[in-house]
Tab-separated table of C-alpha atoms in Angstrom:
chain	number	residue	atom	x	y	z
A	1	UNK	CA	-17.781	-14.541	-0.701
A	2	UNK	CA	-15.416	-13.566	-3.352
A	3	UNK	CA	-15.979	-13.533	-6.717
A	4	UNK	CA	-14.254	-16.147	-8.361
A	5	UNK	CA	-11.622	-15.269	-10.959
A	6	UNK	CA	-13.064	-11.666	-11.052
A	7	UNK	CA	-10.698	-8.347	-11.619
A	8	UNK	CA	-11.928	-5.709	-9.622
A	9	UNK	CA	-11.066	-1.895	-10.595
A	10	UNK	CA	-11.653	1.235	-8.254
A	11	UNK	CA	-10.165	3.968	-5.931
A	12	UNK	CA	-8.588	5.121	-3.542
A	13	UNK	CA	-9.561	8.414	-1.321
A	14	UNK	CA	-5.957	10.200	-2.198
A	15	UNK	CA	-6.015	12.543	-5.373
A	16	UNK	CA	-3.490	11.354	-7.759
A	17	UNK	CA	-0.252	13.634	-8.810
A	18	UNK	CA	-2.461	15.948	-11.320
A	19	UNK	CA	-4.890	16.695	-8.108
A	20	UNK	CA	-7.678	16.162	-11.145
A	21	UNK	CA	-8.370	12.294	-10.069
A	22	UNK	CA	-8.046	9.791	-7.463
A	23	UNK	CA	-5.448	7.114	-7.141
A	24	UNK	CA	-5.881	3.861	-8.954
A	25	UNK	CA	-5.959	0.517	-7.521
A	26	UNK	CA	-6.845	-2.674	-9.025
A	27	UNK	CA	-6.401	-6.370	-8.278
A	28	UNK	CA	-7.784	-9.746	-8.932
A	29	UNK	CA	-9.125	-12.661	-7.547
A	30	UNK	CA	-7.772	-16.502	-8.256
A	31	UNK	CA	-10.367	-18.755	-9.555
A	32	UNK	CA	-11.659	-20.790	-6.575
A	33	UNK	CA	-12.460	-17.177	-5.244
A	34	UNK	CA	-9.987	-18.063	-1.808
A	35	UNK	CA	-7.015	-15.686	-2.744
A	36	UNK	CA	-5.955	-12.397	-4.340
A	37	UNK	CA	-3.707	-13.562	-7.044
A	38	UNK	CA	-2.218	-9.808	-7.150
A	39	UNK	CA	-3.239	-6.169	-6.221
A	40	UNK	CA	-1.937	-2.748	-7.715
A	41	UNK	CA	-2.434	0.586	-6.266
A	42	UNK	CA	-0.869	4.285	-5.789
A	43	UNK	CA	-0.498	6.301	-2.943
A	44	UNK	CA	0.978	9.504	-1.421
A	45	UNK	CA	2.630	9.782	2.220
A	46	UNK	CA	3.413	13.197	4.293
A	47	UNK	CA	7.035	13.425	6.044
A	48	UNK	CA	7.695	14.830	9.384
A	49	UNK	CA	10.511	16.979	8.525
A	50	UNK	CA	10.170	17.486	5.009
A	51	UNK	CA	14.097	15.777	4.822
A	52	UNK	CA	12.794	13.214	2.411
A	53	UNK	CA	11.124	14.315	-0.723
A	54	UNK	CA	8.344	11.934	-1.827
A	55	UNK	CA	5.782	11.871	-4.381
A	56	UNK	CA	3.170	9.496	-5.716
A	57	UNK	CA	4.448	5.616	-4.832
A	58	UNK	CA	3.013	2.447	-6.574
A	59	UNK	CA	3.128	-1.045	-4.990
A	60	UNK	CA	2.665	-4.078	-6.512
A	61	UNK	CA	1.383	-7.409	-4.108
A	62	UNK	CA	3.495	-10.398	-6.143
A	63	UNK	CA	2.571	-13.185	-2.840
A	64	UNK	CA	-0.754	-14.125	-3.250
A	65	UNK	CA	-3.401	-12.751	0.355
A	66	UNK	CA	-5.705	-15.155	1.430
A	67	UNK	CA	-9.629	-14.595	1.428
A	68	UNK	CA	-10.741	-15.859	4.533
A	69	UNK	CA	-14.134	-17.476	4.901
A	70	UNK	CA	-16.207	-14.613	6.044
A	71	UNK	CA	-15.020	-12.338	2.963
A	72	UNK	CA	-11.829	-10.243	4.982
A	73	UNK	CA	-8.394	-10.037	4.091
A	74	UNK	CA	-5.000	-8.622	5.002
A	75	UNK	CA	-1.645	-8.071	3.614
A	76	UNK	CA	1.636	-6.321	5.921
A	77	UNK	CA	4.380	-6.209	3.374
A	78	UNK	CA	7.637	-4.883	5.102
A	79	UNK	CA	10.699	-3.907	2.826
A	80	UNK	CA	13.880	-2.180	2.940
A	81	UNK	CA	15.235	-0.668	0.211
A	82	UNK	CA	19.209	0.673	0.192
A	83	UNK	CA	19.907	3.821	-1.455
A	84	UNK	CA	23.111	5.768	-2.226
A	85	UNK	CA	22.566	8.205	1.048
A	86	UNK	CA	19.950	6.637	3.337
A	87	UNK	CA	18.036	2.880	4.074
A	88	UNK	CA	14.291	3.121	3.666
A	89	UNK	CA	12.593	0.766	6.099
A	90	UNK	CA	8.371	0.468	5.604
A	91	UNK	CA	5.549	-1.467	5.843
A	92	UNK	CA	2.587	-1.252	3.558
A	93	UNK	CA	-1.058	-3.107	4.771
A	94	UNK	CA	-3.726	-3.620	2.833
A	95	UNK	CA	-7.155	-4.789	3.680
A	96	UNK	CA	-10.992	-5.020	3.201
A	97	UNK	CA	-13.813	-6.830	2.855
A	98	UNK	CA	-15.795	-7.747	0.027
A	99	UNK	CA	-19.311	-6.675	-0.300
A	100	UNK	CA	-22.467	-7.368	-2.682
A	101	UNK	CA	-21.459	-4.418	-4.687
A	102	UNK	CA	-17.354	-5.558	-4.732
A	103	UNK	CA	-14.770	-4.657	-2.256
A	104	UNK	CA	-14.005	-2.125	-0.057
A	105	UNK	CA	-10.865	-1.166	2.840
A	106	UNK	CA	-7.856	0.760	3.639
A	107	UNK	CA	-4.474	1.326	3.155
A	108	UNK	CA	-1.625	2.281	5.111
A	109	UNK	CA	2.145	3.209	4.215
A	110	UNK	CA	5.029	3.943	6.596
A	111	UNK	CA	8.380	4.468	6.410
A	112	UNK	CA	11.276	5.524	7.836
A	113	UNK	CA	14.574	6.857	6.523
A	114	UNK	CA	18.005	6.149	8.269
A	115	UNK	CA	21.179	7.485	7.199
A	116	UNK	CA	23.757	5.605	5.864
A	117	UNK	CA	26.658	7.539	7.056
A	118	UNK	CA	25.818	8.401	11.131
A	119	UNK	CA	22.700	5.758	11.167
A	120	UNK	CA	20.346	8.631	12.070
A	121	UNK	CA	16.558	8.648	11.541
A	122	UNK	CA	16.547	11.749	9.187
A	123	UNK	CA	12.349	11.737	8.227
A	124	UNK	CA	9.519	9.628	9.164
A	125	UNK	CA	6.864	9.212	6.816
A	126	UNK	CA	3.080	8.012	6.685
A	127	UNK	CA	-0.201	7.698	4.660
A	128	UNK	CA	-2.211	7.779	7.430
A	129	UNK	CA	-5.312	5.303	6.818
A	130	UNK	CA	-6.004	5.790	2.630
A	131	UNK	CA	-9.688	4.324	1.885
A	132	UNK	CA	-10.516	2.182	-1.393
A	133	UNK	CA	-13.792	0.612	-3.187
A	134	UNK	CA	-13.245	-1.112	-6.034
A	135	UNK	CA	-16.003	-3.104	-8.182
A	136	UNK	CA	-15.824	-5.885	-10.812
């Protein structure tokens, strides 16, 4: 089960932007123990074609995810975000499991850049599957 009302800190398997560390995540548990009240981590994705430059993202879970009964849980967001030359559509998921010693899962990121003017995919990006443990 979850712990109840706990804050649980870790990692993620990307280095962060100095190379020296790993990315952060961190997010916390509601007190009955059946939802994650709100989950922050960072991550990196790789382009196809190099058209879209990209460093370290952060994202920031404001809905709460349900804890189902066996321990799991899962989060898609999708978003869409309009800038001056191109639309970025993604989806983010996070999941895991927690475990005696805390929590662990994965993370995914893609996205996919259109531009404004001719509609045209111009890059395609992705994490790939990102690992995370985190503990209380």
């Amino acid at each position: 089960p979850a712990p109840r009302g706990a804050r649980l800190h870790g990692f993620t398997s990307q280095p962060d932007a100095s190379g020296d560390a790993f990315e952060p995540l961190v997010f916390a548990v509601d007190g009955a123990g059946s939802r994650i009240a709100g989950v922050l981590f960072g991550f990196e994705v790789s382009c196809r074609n190099d058209r879209v430059k990209l460093d370290h993202s952060t994202f920031q879970a404001s809905r709460r995810i349900r804890i189902r009964p066996d321990g799991t849980f899962r989060d898609a967001d999708a978003y869409k975000v309009k800038f001056a030359d191109f639309v970025e559509k993604g989806r983010i998921v996070f999941e895991g499991r927690f475990t005696a010693a805390g929590a662990v899962g994965t993370i995914k990121a893609t996205a996919r850049y259109t531009d404004r003017r001719t509609k045209r995919v111009v890059d395609r990006c992705s994490s790939g599957p990102v690992t995370w443990s985190a503990r209380p």
